[in-house]
Short mmCIF file of C-alpha atoms in Angstrom, two decimals:
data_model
loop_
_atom_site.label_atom_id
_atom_site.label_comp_id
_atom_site.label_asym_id
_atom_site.label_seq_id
_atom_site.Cartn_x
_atom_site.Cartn_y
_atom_site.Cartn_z
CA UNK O 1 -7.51 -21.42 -0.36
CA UNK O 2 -7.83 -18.55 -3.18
CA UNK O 3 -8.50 -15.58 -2.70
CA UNK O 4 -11.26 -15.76 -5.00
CA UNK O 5 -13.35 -17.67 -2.15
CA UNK O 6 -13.07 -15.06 0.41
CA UNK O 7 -13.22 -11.68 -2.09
CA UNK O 8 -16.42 -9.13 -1.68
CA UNK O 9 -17.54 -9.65 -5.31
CA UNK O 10 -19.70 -6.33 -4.66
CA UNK O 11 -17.11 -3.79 -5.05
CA UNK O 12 -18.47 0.44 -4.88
CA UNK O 13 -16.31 2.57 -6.62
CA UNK O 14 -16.11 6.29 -6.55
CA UNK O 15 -14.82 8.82 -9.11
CA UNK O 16 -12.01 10.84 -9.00
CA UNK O 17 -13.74 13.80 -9.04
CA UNK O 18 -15.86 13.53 -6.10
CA UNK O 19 -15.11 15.40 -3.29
CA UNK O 20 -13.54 13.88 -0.40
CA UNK O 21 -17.05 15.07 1.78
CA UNK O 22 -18.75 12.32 -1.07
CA UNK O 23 -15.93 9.84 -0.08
CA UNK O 24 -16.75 10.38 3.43
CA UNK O 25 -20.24 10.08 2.97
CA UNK O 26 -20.04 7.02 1.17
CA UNK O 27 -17.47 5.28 3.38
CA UNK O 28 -20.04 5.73 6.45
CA UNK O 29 -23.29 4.55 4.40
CA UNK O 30 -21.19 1.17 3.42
CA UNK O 31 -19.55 0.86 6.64
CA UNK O 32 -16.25 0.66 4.78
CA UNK O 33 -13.15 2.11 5.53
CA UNK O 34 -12.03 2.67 2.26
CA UNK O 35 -13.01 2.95 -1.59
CA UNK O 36 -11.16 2.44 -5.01
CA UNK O 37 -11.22 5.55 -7.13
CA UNK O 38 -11.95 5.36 -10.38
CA UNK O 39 -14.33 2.15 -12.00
CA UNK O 40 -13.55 -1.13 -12.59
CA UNK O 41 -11.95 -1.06 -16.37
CA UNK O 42 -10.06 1.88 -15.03
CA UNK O 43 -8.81 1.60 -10.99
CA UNK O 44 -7.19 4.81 -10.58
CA UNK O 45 -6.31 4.60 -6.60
CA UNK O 46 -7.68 3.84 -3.04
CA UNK O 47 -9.43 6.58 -1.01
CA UNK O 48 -9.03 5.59 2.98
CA UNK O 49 -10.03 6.83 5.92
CA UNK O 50 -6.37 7.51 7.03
CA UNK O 51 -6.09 9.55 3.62
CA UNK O 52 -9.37 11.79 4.60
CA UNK O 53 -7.80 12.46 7.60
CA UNK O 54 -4.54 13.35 7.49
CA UNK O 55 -5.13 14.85 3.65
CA UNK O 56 -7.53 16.64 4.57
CA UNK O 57 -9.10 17.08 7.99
CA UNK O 58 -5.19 17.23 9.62
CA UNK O 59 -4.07 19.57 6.76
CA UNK O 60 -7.53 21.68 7.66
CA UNK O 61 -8.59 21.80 4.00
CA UNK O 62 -12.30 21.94 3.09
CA UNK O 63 -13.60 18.40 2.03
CA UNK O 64 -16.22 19.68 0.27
CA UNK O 65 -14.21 21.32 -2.34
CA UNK O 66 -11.18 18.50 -2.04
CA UNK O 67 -11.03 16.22 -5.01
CA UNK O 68 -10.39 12.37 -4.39
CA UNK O 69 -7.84 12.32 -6.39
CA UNK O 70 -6.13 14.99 -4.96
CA UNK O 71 -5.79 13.02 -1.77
CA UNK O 72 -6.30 9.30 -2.92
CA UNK O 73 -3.63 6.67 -2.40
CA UNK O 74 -2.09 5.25 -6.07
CA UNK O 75 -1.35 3.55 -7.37
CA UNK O 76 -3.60 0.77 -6.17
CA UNK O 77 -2.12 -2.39 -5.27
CA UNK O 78 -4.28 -5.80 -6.04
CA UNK O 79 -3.90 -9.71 -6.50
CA UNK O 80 -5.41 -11.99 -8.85
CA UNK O 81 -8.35 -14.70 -8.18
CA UNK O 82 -6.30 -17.43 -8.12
CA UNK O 83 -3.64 -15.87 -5.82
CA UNK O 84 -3.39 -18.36 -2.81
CA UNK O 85 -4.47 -16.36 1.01
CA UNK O 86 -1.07 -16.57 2.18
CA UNK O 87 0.19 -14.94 -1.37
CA UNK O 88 -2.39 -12.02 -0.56
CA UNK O 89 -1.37 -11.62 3.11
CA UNK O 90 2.32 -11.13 1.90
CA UNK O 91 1.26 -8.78 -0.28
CA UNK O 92 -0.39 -6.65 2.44
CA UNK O 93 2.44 -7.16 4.77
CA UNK O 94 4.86 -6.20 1.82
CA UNK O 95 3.11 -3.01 1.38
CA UNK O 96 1.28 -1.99 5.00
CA UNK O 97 -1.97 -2.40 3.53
CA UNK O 98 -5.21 -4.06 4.68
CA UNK O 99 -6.77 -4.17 2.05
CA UNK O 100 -6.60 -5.10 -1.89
CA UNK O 101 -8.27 -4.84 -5.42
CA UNK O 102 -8.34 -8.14 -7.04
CA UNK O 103 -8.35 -7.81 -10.86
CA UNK O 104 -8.30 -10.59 -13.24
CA UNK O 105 -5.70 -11.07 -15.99
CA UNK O 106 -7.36 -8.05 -17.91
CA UNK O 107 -6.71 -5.79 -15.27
CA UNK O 108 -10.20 -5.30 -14.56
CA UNK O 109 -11.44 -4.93 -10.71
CA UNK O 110 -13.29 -8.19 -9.96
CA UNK O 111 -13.43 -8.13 -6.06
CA UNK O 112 -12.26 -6.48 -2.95
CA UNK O 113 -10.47 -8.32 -0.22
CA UNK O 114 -9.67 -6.93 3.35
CA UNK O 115 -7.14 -8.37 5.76
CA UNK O 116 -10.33 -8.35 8.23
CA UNK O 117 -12.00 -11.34 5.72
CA UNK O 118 -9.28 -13.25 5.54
CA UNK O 119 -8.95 -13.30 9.61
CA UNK O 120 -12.53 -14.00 9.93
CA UNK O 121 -12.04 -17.44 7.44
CA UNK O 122 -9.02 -18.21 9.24
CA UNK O 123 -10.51 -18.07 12.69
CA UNK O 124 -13.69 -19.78 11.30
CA UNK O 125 -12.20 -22.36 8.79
CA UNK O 126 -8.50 -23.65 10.83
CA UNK O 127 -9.25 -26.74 13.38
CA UNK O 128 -6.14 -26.03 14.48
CA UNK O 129 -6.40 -22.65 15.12
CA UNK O 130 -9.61 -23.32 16.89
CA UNK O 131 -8.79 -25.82 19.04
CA UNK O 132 -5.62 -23.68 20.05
CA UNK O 133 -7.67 -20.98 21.00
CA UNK O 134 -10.03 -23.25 22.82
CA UNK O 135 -7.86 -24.31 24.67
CA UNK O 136 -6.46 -20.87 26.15
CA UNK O 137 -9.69 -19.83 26.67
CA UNK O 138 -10.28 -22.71 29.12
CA UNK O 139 -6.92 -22.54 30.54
CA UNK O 140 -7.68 -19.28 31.43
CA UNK O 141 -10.65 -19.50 33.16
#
């Protein structure tokens, strides 16, 4: 499986400029805990959670006057389309991330892909995996 059947295709961007309270802001209103910086012809860094936190919050600096890219992540890692799931999942191991950009040949951002969407197809998509966990669950009870 590619990583191109699993990818968000909707991916929000913000600019480097905004202030981490924007990042914030926009991380709650998508439900998201992180953002690429920058646009898609141009990915600049990833703003996390993690990064507002200890960046900012932890360091007791004012987020409304702290730039992303003062406390963004970069540079940002990312995978192709074509890259196979497990490809992807080394990647993220490789790096402690969990989460990645997916640009095509270009370089330009095409998708998003979190380590949480390729669980969810695993779990969903492997008989195997399924049955195996079927049958701990009624071992267990």
């Amino acid at each position: 499986m590619d990583v191109a059947e699993i990818m968000s295709a909707e991916v929000e961007f913000i600019a480097p400029e905004a202030t981490a309270q924007e990042a914030a802001e926009l991380m709650g209103e998508l439900d998201v805990g992180a953002l690429p910086v920058g646009s898609a012809e141009d990915l600049r860094g990833v703003v996390t959670g993690r990064d507002l936190l200890y960046r900012v919050v932890a360091a007791g600096r004012d987020p409304a006057s702290v730039r992303v890219r003062e406390v963004m992540s970069s540079p940002a890692i990312a995978c192709r389309p074509n890259d196979g799931l497990r490809q992807a999942m080394d990647l993220m191991t490789a790096q402690n991330l969990r989460r990645l950009a997916v640009q095509d040949a270009q370089g330009k951002v095409v998708g998003w892909v979190t380590l949480a969407d390729i669980a969810r197809r695993l779990l969903v998509e492997d008989a195997r995996l399924q049955q195996a966990l079927r049958g701990l669950t009624e071992s267990a009870a």
